[in-house]
Amino acid sequence: MGTIVHAAYTDGRKSALSVKKPKVVFVLGGPGSGKGTQCANIVEHFGYTHLSAGDLLRAEISSGSENGTMIQNMISEGKIVPPEVTIKLLEKAIMESANDKFLIDGFPRNEENRATFEAVTGIVPEFVLFFDCSEEEMERRILNRNQGRVDDNINTIRKRFKVFVESSLAVINYYNSKGKVRKIDADKPVAEVFEAVKAVFTPVNGGKVNFCIDMVGCCVGAIQLS
Ligand SMILES: Nc1ncnc2c1ncn2[C@@H]1O[C@H](COP(=O)(O)OP(=O)(O)O)[C@@H](O)[C@H]1O
Ligand SMILES: Nc1ccn([C@@H]2O[C@H](COP(=O)(O)OP(=O)(O)O)[C@@H](O)[C@H]2O)c(=O)n1
Ligand SMILES: [Mg+2]
């Protein structure tokens, strides 16, 4: 069975992003795994612009948009908002920015998000940062988050964990099969997690790296071509 590409985009409409073609890194992981925290660090060190899908959806509610009530209901239930809504918000934020590289945090959250984004933008992520964290630790962090979020209560947290396992992991598995996933042990303290993140973003040898391929096509190591 194929993944549904959302009906609102089946008219073949292309996103403006298919022209701008920014560099994109998807930042994924369960609720409370530390995506937002680490994105703030990455922005400071590596010049990306951080776009949190959840923050964009919450801003849309606050703006009094016609979709506000629907988004609010979905978030309160830990459900995933239809892709055309979230993609439009991401598209607007990217097009309004002068930057050409973005951390997209908390998107794609299911296969429908992923397939629709790919179909309308043609963008393939540079890589996918995956914060792997135990549910026990994520629950502890969310219950201490204190940002007044409607979904940071134990009832909705449980629903969000279920959605993560049943829908979001499929996206990580998909990108893993393409060799795009950079998995980080996110159970550790913030500074230690960031050390691992830095290693992913830091190009070896100032970026001038080529891979040496041996006679049977296996990658045997990195060499620098000056
Ligand atoms: N490595 C960490 N160790 C302990 N607490 C953390 C860590 N990373 C983030 N936090 C805290 O946990 C909560 C959730 O982090 P956040 O970055 O909002 O996660 P996410 O965006 O994945 O839901 C926040 O209160 C944050 O300060
Ligand atoms: N791609 C997305 C991202 C978030 N959301 C909604 O927004 C909620 C909060 O997302 P978030 O990324 O801010 O949550 P955290 O993982 O940061 O805790 C999710 O539980 C979904 O209800 C969505 O519907 N689609
Ligand atoms: Mg977050």
PDB file of C-alpha atoms and ligand atoms in Angstrom:
ATOM      1  CA  MET A   1       0.000   0.000   0.000  1.00  0.00           C
ATOM      2  CA  GLY A   2       1.443   3.374  -1.000  1.00  0.00           C
ATOM      3  CA  THR A   3       1.605   6.439   1.199  1.00  0.00           C
ATOM      4  CA  ILE A   4      -1.200   8.928   0.740  1.00  0.00           C
ATOM      5  CA  VAL A   5      -0.061  12.236  -0.691  1.00  0.00           C
ATOM      6  CA  HIS A   6      -2.563  14.672   0.696  1.00  0.00           C
ATOM      7  CA  ALA A   7      -5.506  15.448  -1.576  1.00  0.00           C
ATOM      8  CA  ALA A   8      -5.037  19.223  -1.404  1.00  0.00           C
ATOM      9  CA  TYR A   9      -1.832  18.802  -3.360  1.00  0.00           C
ATOM     10  CA  THR A  10      -2.917  16.209  -5.903  1.00  0.00           C
ATOM     11  CA  ASP A  11      -3.714  19.011  -8.396  1.00  0.00           C
ATOM     12  CA  GLY A  12       0.000  19.088  -9.134  1.00  0.00           C
ATOM     13  CA  ARG A  13       0.539  22.481  -7.498  1.00  0.00           C
ATOM     14  CA  LYS A  14       4.210  22.946  -6.712  1.00  0.00           C
ATOM     15  CA  SER A  15       5.552  24.807  -3.728  1.00  0.00           C
ATOM     16  CA  ALA A  16       7.682  27.948  -4.146  1.00  0.00           C
ATOM     17  CA  LEU A  17      10.267  25.879  -2.304  1.00  0.00           C
ATOM     18  CA  SER A  18      10.767  23.784  -5.409  1.00  0.00           C
ATOM     19  CA  VAL A  19      12.343  26.947  -6.889  1.00  0.00           C
ATOM     20  CA  LYS A  20      14.235  28.243  -3.812  1.00  0.00           C
ATOM     21  CA  LYS A  21      15.494  24.707  -3.028  1.00  0.00           C
ATOM     22  CA  PRO A  22      16.980  25.490   0.406  1.00  0.00           C
ATOM     23  CA  LYS A  23      19.267  23.129   2.287  1.00  0.00           C
ATOM     24  CA  VAL A  24      17.211  21.288   4.846  1.00  0.00           C
ATOM     25  CA  VAL A  25      18.041  19.134   7.858  1.00  0.00           C
ATOM     26  CA  PHE A  26      15.102  17.372   9.490  1.00  0.00           C
ATOM     27  CA  VAL A  27      15.383  17.191  13.289  1.00  0.00           C
ATOM     28  CA  LEU A  28      13.324  14.303  14.604  1.00  0.00           C
ATOM     29  CA  GLY A  29      12.829  12.441  17.868  1.00  0.00           C
ATOM     30  CA  GLY A  30      10.095  11.769  20.384  1.00  0.00           C
ATOM     31  CA  PRO A  31       8.337  14.516  22.333  1.00  0.00           C
ATOM     32  CA  GLY A  32      10.762  15.857  24.929  1.00  0.00           C
ATOM     33  CA  SER A  33      13.840  14.278  23.323  1.00  0.00           C
ATOM     34  CA  GLY A  34      15.520  17.711  23.157  1.00  0.00           C
ATOM     35  CA  LYS A  35      14.964  18.782  19.543  1.00  0.00           C
ATOM     36  CA  GLY A  36      14.239  22.449  20.318  1.00  0.00           C
ATOM     37  CA  THR A  37      17.067  22.705  22.852  1.00  0.00           C
ATOM     38  CA  GLN A  38      19.679  21.317  20.473  1.00  0.00           C
ATOM     39  CA  CYS A  39      18.374  23.323  17.499  1.00  0.00           C
ATOM     40  CA  ALA A  40      19.059  26.523  19.479  1.00  0.00           C
ATOM     41  CA  ASN A  41      22.676  25.365  19.907  1.00  0.00           C
ATOM     42  CA  ILE A  42      23.038  24.418  16.245  1.00  0.00           C
ATOM     43  CA  VAL A  43      21.741  27.839  15.134  1.00  0.00           C
ATOM     44  CA  GLU A  44      24.396  29.548  17.261  1.00  0.00           C
ATOM     45  CA  HIS A  45      27.280  27.482  15.909  1.00  0.00           C
ATOM     46  CA  PHE A  46      26.365  26.567  12.358  1.00  0.00           C
ATOM     47  CA  GLY A  47      24.245  29.414  10.942  1.00  0.00           C
ATOM     48  CA  TYR A  48      21.041  27.528  10.273  1.00  0.00           C
ATOM     49  CA  THR A  49      17.583  29.012  10.765  1.00  0.00           C
ATOM     50  CA  HIS A  50      15.449  26.958  13.160  1.00  0.00           C
ATOM     51  CA  LEU A  51      11.852  26.239  12.215  1.00  0.00           C
ATOM     52  CA  SER A  52       9.828  24.228  14.721  1.00  0.00           C
ATOM     53  CA  ALA A  53       6.660  22.848  13.117  1.00  0.00           C
ATOM     54  CA  GLY A  54       4.992  22.784  16.542  1.00  0.00           C
ATOM     55  CA  ASP A  55       5.916  26.439  17.214  1.00  0.00           C
ATOM     56  CA  LEU A  56       4.568  27.469  13.785  1.00  0.00           C
ATOM     57  CA  LEU A  57       1.305  25.642  14.469  1.00  0.00           C
ATOM     58  CA  ARG A  58       0.991  27.271  17.921  1.00  0.00           C
ATOM     59  CA  ALA A  59       1.651  30.711  16.375  1.00  0.00           C
ATOM     60  CA  GLU A  60      -1.080  29.988  13.825  1.00  0.00           C
ATOM     61  CA  ILE A  61      -3.534  29.311  16.673  1.00  0.00           C
ATOM     62  CA  SER A  62      -2.528  32.560  18.415  1.00  0.00           C
ATOM     63  CA  SER A  63      -2.913  34.558  15.195  1.00  0.00           C
ATOM     64  CA  GLY A  64      -6.644  33.746  15.166  1.00  0.00           C
ATOM     65  CA  SER A  65      -6.415  31.963  11.797  1.00  0.00           C
ATOM     66  CA  GLU A  66      -9.438  30.078  10.445  1.00  0.00           C
ATOM     67  CA  ASN A  67      -7.544  26.827  11.009  1.00  0.00           C
ATOM     68  CA  GLY A  68      -6.816  27.739  14.637  1.00  0.00           C
ATOM     69  CA  THR A  69      -9.558  25.700  16.268  1.00  0.00           C
ATOM     70  CA  MET A  70      -8.788  22.597  14.207  1.00  0.00           C
ATOM     71  CA  ILE A  71      -5.044  22.865  15.012  1.00  0.00           C
ATOM     72  CA  GLN A  72      -5.763  23.441  18.708  1.00  0.00           C
ATOM     73  CA  ASN A  73      -7.964  20.326  18.824  1.00  0.00           C
ATOM     74  CA  MET A  74      -5.355  18.181  17.068  1.00  0.00           C
ATOM     75  CA  ILE A  75      -2.535  19.357  19.343  1.00  0.00           C
ATOM     76  CA  SER A  76      -4.620  18.802  22.486  1.00  0.00           C
ATOM     77  CA  GLU A  77      -5.178  15.208  21.341  1.00  0.00           C
ATOM     78  CA  GLY A  78      -1.555  14.692  20.274  1.00  0.00           C
ATOM     79  CA  LYS A  79      -2.699  14.126  16.688  1.00  0.00           C
ATOM     80  CA  ILE A  80      -0.842  15.153  13.552  1.00  0.00           C
ATOM     81  CA  VAL A  81      -2.221  18.135  11.651  1.00  0.00           C
ATOM     82  CA  PRO A  82      -2.898  17.590   7.889  1.00  0.00           C
ATOM     83  CA  PRO A  83       0.255  18.212   5.856  1.00  0.00           C
ATOM     84  CA  GLU A  84      -1.061  21.042   3.676  1.00  0.00           C
ATOM     85  CA  VAL A  85      -1.491  23.191   6.793  1.00  0.00           C
ATOM     86  CA  THR A  86       1.984  22.547   8.221  1.00  0.00           C
ATOM     87  CA  ILE A  87       3.757  22.671   4.859  1.00  0.00           C
ATOM     88  CA  LYS A  88       2.185  26.056   4.072  1.00  0.00           C
ATOM     89  CA  LEU A  89       3.531  27.460   7.341  1.00  0.00           C
ATOM     90  CA  LEU A  90       7.004  26.022   6.695  1.00  0.00           C
ATOM     91  CA  GLU A  91       6.930  27.327   3.128  1.00  0.00           C
ATOM     92  CA  LYS A  92       6.017  30.843   4.277  1.00  0.00           C
ATOM     93  CA  ALA A  93       8.753  30.905   6.944  1.00  0.00           C
ATOM     94  CA  ILE A  94      11.403  29.643   4.519  1.00  0.00           C
ATOM     95  CA  MET A  95      10.404  32.030   1.726  1.00  0.00           C
ATOM     96  CA  GLU A  96      10.449  35.013   4.119  1.00  0.00           C
ATOM     97  CA  SER A  97      13.958  34.176   5.283  1.00  0.00           C
ATOM     98  CA  ALA A  98      17.112  35.339   3.529  1.00  0.00           C
ATOM     99  CA  ASN A  99      18.902  32.237   4.772  1.00  0.00           C
ATOM    100  CA  ASP A 100      19.262  29.174   2.572  1.00  0.00           C
ATOM    101  CA  LYS A 101      19.712  26.511   5.260  1.00  0.00           C
ATOM    102  CA  PHE A 102      17.087  25.380   7.709  1.00  0.00           C
ATOM    103  CA  LEU A 103      16.621  23.018  10.615  1.00  0.00           C
ATOM    104  CA  ILE A 104      13.093  21.698  10.324  1.00  0.00           C
ATOM    105  CA  ASP A 105      12.237  20.481  13.821  1.00  0.00           C
ATOM    106  CA  GLY A 106       9.344  18.071  14.387  1.00  0.00           C
ATOM    107  CA  PHE A 107       8.506  17.562  10.719  1.00  0.00           C
ATOM    108  CA  PRO A 108       7.869  15.215   8.922  1.00  0.00           C
ATOM    109  CA  ARG A 109       5.997  13.434  11.691  1.00  0.00           C
ATOM    110  CA  ASN A 110       4.371  10.736   9.580  1.00  0.00           C
ATOM    111  CA  GLU A 111       4.677   9.252   6.117  1.00  0.00           C
ATOM    112  CA  GLU A 112       1.917  11.506   4.790  1.00  0.00           C
ATOM    113  CA  ASN A 113       3.877  14.600   5.984  1.00  0.00           C
ATOM    114  CA  ARG A 114       7.027  13.239   4.370  1.00  0.00           C
ATOM    115  CA  ALA A 115       5.576  12.131   1.036  1.00  0.00           C
ATOM    116  CA  THR A 116       3.557  15.331   0.583  1.00  0.00           C
ATOM    117  CA  PHE A 117       6.528  17.569   1.412  1.00  0.00           C
ATOM    118  CA  GLU A 118       8.724  15.683  -1.041  1.00  0.00           C
ATOM    119  CA  ALA A 119       6.081  15.719  -3.764  1.00  0.00           C
ATOM    120  CA  VAL A 120       5.380  19.456  -3.616  1.00  0.00           C
ATOM    121  CA  THR A 121       8.872  20.799  -2.871  1.00  0.00           C
ATOM    122  CA  GLY A 122      11.163  18.218  -4.453  1.00  0.00           C
ATOM    123  CA  ILE A 123      13.445  18.774  -1.455  1.00  0.00           C
ATOM    124  CA  VAL A 124      15.441  15.873  -0.088  1.00  0.00           C
ATOM    125  CA  PRO A 125      17.023  16.569   3.318  1.00  0.00           C
ATOM    126  CA  GLU A 126      20.804  16.780   3.593  1.00  0.00           C
ATOM    127  CA  PHE A 127      20.400  14.384   6.500  1.00  0.00           C
ATOM    128  CA  VAL A 128      18.058  13.605   9.369  1.00  0.00           C
ATOM    129  CA  LEU A 129      19.139  14.191  12.936  1.00  0.00           C
ATOM    130  CA  PHE A 130      17.407  11.661  15.159  1.00  0.00           C
ATOM    131  CA  PHE A 131      17.381  12.195  18.907  1.00  0.00           C
ATOM    132  CA  ASP A 132      16.979   8.759  20.417  1.00  0.00           C
ATOM    133  CA  CYS A 133      15.709   9.034  23.990  1.00  0.00           C
ATOM    134  CA  SER A 134      13.934   6.706  26.414  1.00  0.00           C
ATOM    135  CA  GLU A 135      10.243   7.361  27.109  1.00  0.00           C
ATOM    136  CA  GLU A 136      10.981   7.516  30.820  1.00  0.00           C
ATOM    137  CA  GLU A 137      13.415  10.422  30.299  1.00  0.00           C
ATOM    138  CA  MET A 138      11.176  12.185  27.751  1.00  0.00           C
ATOM    139  CA  GLU A 139       8.220  12.001  30.142  1.00  0.00           C
ATOM    140  CA  ARG A 140      10.300  13.441  32.973  1.00  0.00           C
ATOM    141  CA  ARG A 141      11.493  16.315  30.772  1.00  0.00           C
ATOM    142  CA  ILE A 142       8.054  17.193  29.424  1.00  0.00           C
ATOM    143  CA  LEU A 143       6.485  17.216  32.871  1.00  0.00           C
ATOM    144  CA  ASN A 144       9.208  19.683  33.933  1.00  0.00           C
ATOM    145  CA  ARG A 145       9.045  21.817  30.774  1.00  0.00           C
ATOM    146  CA  ASN A 146       6.720  24.490  32.202  1.00  0.00           C
ATOM    147  CA  GLN A 147       5.931  26.286  28.962  1.00  0.00           C
ATOM    148  CA  GLY A 148       2.187  26.212  29.613  1.00  0.00           C
ATOM    149  CA  ARG A 149       1.540  23.909  26.661  1.00  0.00           C
ATOM    150  CA  VAL A 150      -1.918  22.290  26.493  1.00  0.00           C
ATOM    151  CA  ASP A 151      -0.340  18.988  25.448  1.00  0.00           C
ATOM    152  CA  ASP A 152       2.280  18.737  28.221  1.00  0.00           C
ATOM    153  CA  ASN A 153       0.057  16.715  30.554  1.00  0.00           C
ATOM    154  CA  ILE A 154       0.398  13.011  31.276  1.00  0.00           C
ATOM    155  CA  ASN A 155      -2.734  12.070  29.345  1.00  0.00           C
ATOM    156  CA  THR A 156      -1.669  13.766  26.099  1.00  0.00           C
ATOM    157  CA  ILE A 157       1.977  12.777  26.592  1.00  0.00           C
ATOM    158  CA  ARG A 158       0.958   9.093  26.471  1.00  0.00           C
ATOM    159  CA  LYS A 159      -1.000   9.725  23.259  1.00  0.00           C
ATOM    160  CA  ARG A 160       1.978  11.532  21.726  1.00  0.00           C
ATOM    161  CA  PHE A 161       4.305   8.648  22.566  1.00  0.00           C
ATOM    162  CA  LYS A 162       1.880   6.267  20.845  1.00  0.00           C
ATOM    163  CA  VAL A 163       1.741   8.495  17.737  1.00  0.00           C
ATOM    164  CA  PHE A 164       5.539   8.697  17.727  1.00  0.00           C
ATOM    165  CA  VAL A 165       5.918   4.906  17.768  1.00  0.00           C
ATOM    166  CA  GLU A 166       3.059   4.181  15.384  1.00  0.00           C
ATOM    167  CA  SER A 167       3.566   7.007  12.842  1.00  0.00           C
ATOM    168  CA  SER A 168       6.786   8.988  13.282  1.00  0.00           C
ATOM    169  CA  LEU A 169       9.250   6.092  13.539  1.00  0.00           C
ATOM    170  CA  ALA A 170       8.240   5.053  10.025  1.00  0.00           C
ATOM    171  CA  VAL A 171       9.744   8.310   8.720  1.00  0.00           C
ATOM    172  CA  ILE A 172      13.006   7.646  10.544  1.00  0.00           C
ATOM    173  CA  ASN A 173      13.059   4.080   9.170  1.00  0.00           C
ATOM    174  CA  TYR A 174      12.443   5.413   5.672  1.00  0.00           C
ATOM    175  CA  TYR A 175      15.382   7.835   5.838  1.00  0.00           C
ATOM    176  CA  ASN A 176      17.533   5.203   7.522  1.00  0.00           C
ATOM    177  CA  SER A 177      17.009   2.965   4.502  1.00  0.00           C
ATOM    178  CA  LYS A 178      18.380   5.863   2.401  1.00  0.00           C
ATOM    179  CA  GLY A 179      21.466   6.229   4.648  1.00  0.00           C
ATOM    180  CA  LYS A 180      20.323   9.686   5.804  1.00  0.00           C
ATOM    181  CA  VAL A 181      19.841   9.196   9.541  1.00  0.00           C
ATOM    182  CA  ARG A 182      22.379  10.497  12.069  1.00  0.00           C
ATOM    183  CA  LYS A 183      21.322   8.964  15.358  1.00  0.00           C
ATOM    184  CA  ILE A 184      22.249  10.719  18.584  1.00  0.00           C
ATOM    185  CA  ASP A 185      21.999   9.286  22.104  1.00  0.00           C
ATOM    186  CA  ALA A 186      19.716  11.956  23.572  1.00  0.00           C
ATOM    187  CA  ASP A 187      19.335  10.485  27.060  1.00  0.00           C
ATOM    188  CA  LYS A 188      22.532  12.289  28.095  1.00  0.00           C
ATOM    189  CA  PRO A 189      22.905  15.821  29.520  1.00  0.00           C
ATOM    190  CA  VAL A 190      22.475  18.765  27.090  1.00  0.00           C
ATOM    191  CA  ALA A 191      26.204  19.505  26.712  1.00  0.00           C
ATOM    192  CA  GLU A 192      27.077  15.885  25.959  1.00  0.00           C
ATOM    193  CA  VAL A 193      24.286  15.587  23.414  1.00  0.00           C
ATOM    194  CA  PHE A 194      25.558  18.754  21.741  1.00  0.00           C
ATOM    195  CA  GLU A 195      29.076  17.314  21.455  1.00  0.00           C
ATOM    196  CA  ALA A 196      27.621  14.449  19.432  1.00  0.00           C
ATOM    197  CA  VAL A 197      25.521  16.885  17.381  1.00  0.00           C
ATOM    198  CA  LYS A 198      28.565  19.043  16.632  1.00  0.00           C
ATOM    199  CA  ALA A 199      30.410  16.034  15.236  1.00  0.00           C
ATOM    200  CA  VAL A 200      27.577  15.490  12.766  1.00  0.00           C
ATOM    201  CA  PHE A 201      27.614  19.135  11.577  1.00  0.00           C
ATOM    202  CA  THR A 202      31.369  19.600  11.488  1.00  0.00           C
ATOM    203  CA  PRO A 203      32.769  18.776   8.059  1.00  0.00           C
ATOM    204  CA  VAL A 204      35.929  16.685   8.137  1.00  0.00           C
ATOM    205  CA  ASN A 205      39.043  18.446   6.738  1.00  0.00           C
ATOM    206  CA  GLY A 206      37.341  21.800   6.250  1.00  0.00           C
ATOM    207  CA  GLY A 207      34.728  20.300   3.990  1.00  0.00           C
ATOM    208  CA  LYS A 208      37.163  19.181   1.291  1.00  0.00           C
ATOM    209  CA  VAL A 209      36.429  15.539   1.728  1.00  0.00           C
ATOM    210  CA  ASN A 210      36.099  12.947  -0.923  1.00  0.00           C
ATOM    211  CA  PHE A 211      35.536   9.331  -0.278  1.00  0.00           C
ATOM    212  CA  CYS A 212      38.018   6.788  -1.448  1.00  0.00           C
ATOM    213  CA  ILE A 213      36.232   3.918  -3.111  1.00  0.00           C
ATOM    214  CA  ASP A 214      38.104   0.625  -3.414  1.00  0.00           C
ATOM    215  CA  MET A 215      38.027  -1.755  -6.378  1.00  0.00           C
ATOM    216  CA  VAL A 216      34.836  -3.478  -5.254  1.00  0.00           C
ATOM    217  CA  GLY A 217      33.035  -0.226  -4.576  1.00  0.00           C
ATOM    218  CA  CYS A 218      33.372  -0.213  -0.798  1.00  0.00           C
ATOM    219  CA  CYS A 219      34.078   3.025   0.978  1.00  0.00           C
ATOM    220  CA  VAL A 220      37.456   2.544   2.631  1.00  0.00           C
ATOM    221  CA  GLY A 221      37.873   5.968   4.215  1.00  0.00           C
ATOM    222  CA  ALA A 222      37.968   9.677   3.660  1.00  0.00           C
ATOM    223  CA  ILE A 223      40.799  11.434   1.845  1.00  0.00           C
ATOM    224  CA  GLN A 224      41.313  15.124   1.328  1.00  0.00           C
ATOM    225  CA  LEU A 225      41.582  16.545  -2.170  1.00  0.00           C
ATOM    226  CA  SER A 226      43.117  20.003  -1.864  1.00  0.00           C
TER     227      SER A 226
HETATM  228  N1  LIG B   1      19.691  16.519  27.333  1.00  0.00           N
HETATM  229  C1  LIG B   1      18.796  17.019  28.197  1.00  0.00           C
HETATM  230  N2  LIG B   1      18.825  16.682  29.502  1.00  0.00           N
HETATM  231  C2  LIG B   1      17.893  17.170  30.362  1.00  0.00           C
HETATM  232  N3  LIG B   1      16.896  18.016  30.027  1.00  0.00           N
HETATM  233  C3  LIG B   1      16.820  18.382  28.727  1.00  0.00           C
HETATM  234  C4  LIG B   1      17.747  17.907  27.750  1.00  0.00           C
HETATM  235  N4  LIG B   1      17.415  18.429  26.551  1.00  0.00           N
HETATM  236  C5  LIG B   1      16.327  19.202  26.765  1.00  0.00           C
HETATM  237  N5  LIG B   1      15.971  19.188  28.060  1.00  0.00           N
HETATM  238  C6  LIG B   1      14.803  19.847  28.680  1.00  0.00           C
HETATM  239  O1  LIG B   1      13.707  18.977  28.408  1.00  0.00           O
HETATM  240  C7  LIG B   1      12.568  19.704  27.982  1.00  0.00           C
HETATM  241  C8  LIG B   1      12.198  19.262  26.557  1.00  0.00           C
HETATM  242  O2  LIG B   1      13.202  19.723  25.669  1.00  0.00           O
HETATM  243  P1  LIG B   1      12.816  20.297  24.224  1.00  0.00           P
HETATM  244  O3  LIG B   1      14.058  20.826  23.619  1.00  0.00           O
HETATM  245  O4  LIG B   1      11.646  21.202  24.341  1.00  0.00           O
HETATM  246  O5  LIG B   1      12.392  18.915  23.486  1.00  0.00           O
HETATM  247  P2  LIG B   1      11.501  18.640  22.211  1.00  0.00           P
HETATM  248  O6  LIG B   1      11.537  19.858  21.336  1.00  0.00           O
HETATM  249  O7  LIG B   1      12.128  17.434  21.559  1.00  0.00           O
HETATM  250  O8  LIG B   1      10.139  18.329  22.741  1.00  0.00           O
HETATM  251  C9  LIG B   1      12.935  21.187  28.103  1.00  0.00           C
HETATM  252  O9  LIG B   1      12.470  21.669  29.345  1.00  0.00           O
HETATM  253  C10 LIG B   1      14.465  21.192  28.039  1.00  0.00           C
HETATM  254  O10 LIG B   1      15.011  22.253  28.797  1.00  0.00           O
HETATM  255  N1  LIG B   2       4.632  18.073  11.822  1.00  0.00           N
HETATM  256  C1  LIG B   2       3.893  18.324  12.895  1.00  0.00           C
HETATM  257  C2  LIG B   2       4.495  18.824  14.084  1.00  0.00           C
HETATM  258  C3  LIG B   2       3.706  19.044  15.197  1.00  0.00           C
HETATM  259  N2  LIG B   2       2.384  18.798  15.140  1.00  0.00           N
HETATM  260  C4  LIG B   2       1.505  18.980  16.310  1.00  0.00           C
HETATM  261  O1  LIG B   2       2.124  19.804  17.277  1.00  0.00           O
HETATM  262  C5  LIG B   2       2.312  19.064  18.477  1.00  0.00           C
HETATM  263  C6  LIG B   2       3.525  19.566  19.209  1.00  0.00           C
HETATM  264  O2  LIG B   2       4.654  19.386  18.392  1.00  0.00           O
HETATM  265  P1  LIG B   2       6.091  19.864  18.886  1.00  0.00           P
HETATM  266  O3  LIG B   2       7.078  19.485  17.836  1.00  0.00           O
HETATM  267  O4  LIG B   2       6.039  21.274  19.317  1.00  0.00           O
HETATM  268  O5  LIG B   2       6.282  18.915  20.169  1.00  0.00           O
HETATM  269  P2  LIG B   2       7.636  18.427  20.853  1.00  0.00           P
HETATM  270  O6  LIG B   2       8.084  17.199  20.127  1.00  0.00           O
HETATM  271  O7  LIG B   2       8.601  19.560  20.732  1.00  0.00           O
HETATM  272  O8  LIG B   2       7.250  18.143  22.277  1.00  0.00           O
HETATM  273  C7  LIG B   2       2.323  17.605  18.043  1.00  0.00           C
HETATM  274  O9  LIG B   2       2.040  16.691  19.093  1.00  0.00           O
HETATM  275  C8  LIG B   2       1.233  17.623  16.982  1.00  0.00           C
HETATM  276  O10 LIG B   2      -0.058  17.663  17.570  1.00  0.00           O
HETATM  277  C9  LIG B   2       1.816  18.311  13.976  1.00  0.00           C
HETATM  278  O11 LIG B   2       0.617  18.066  13.924  1.00  0.00           O
HETATM  279  N3  LIG B   2       2.575  18.088  12.864  1.00  0.00           N
HETATM  280 MG    MG B   3       9.990  21.002  20.522  1.00  0.00          MG
END
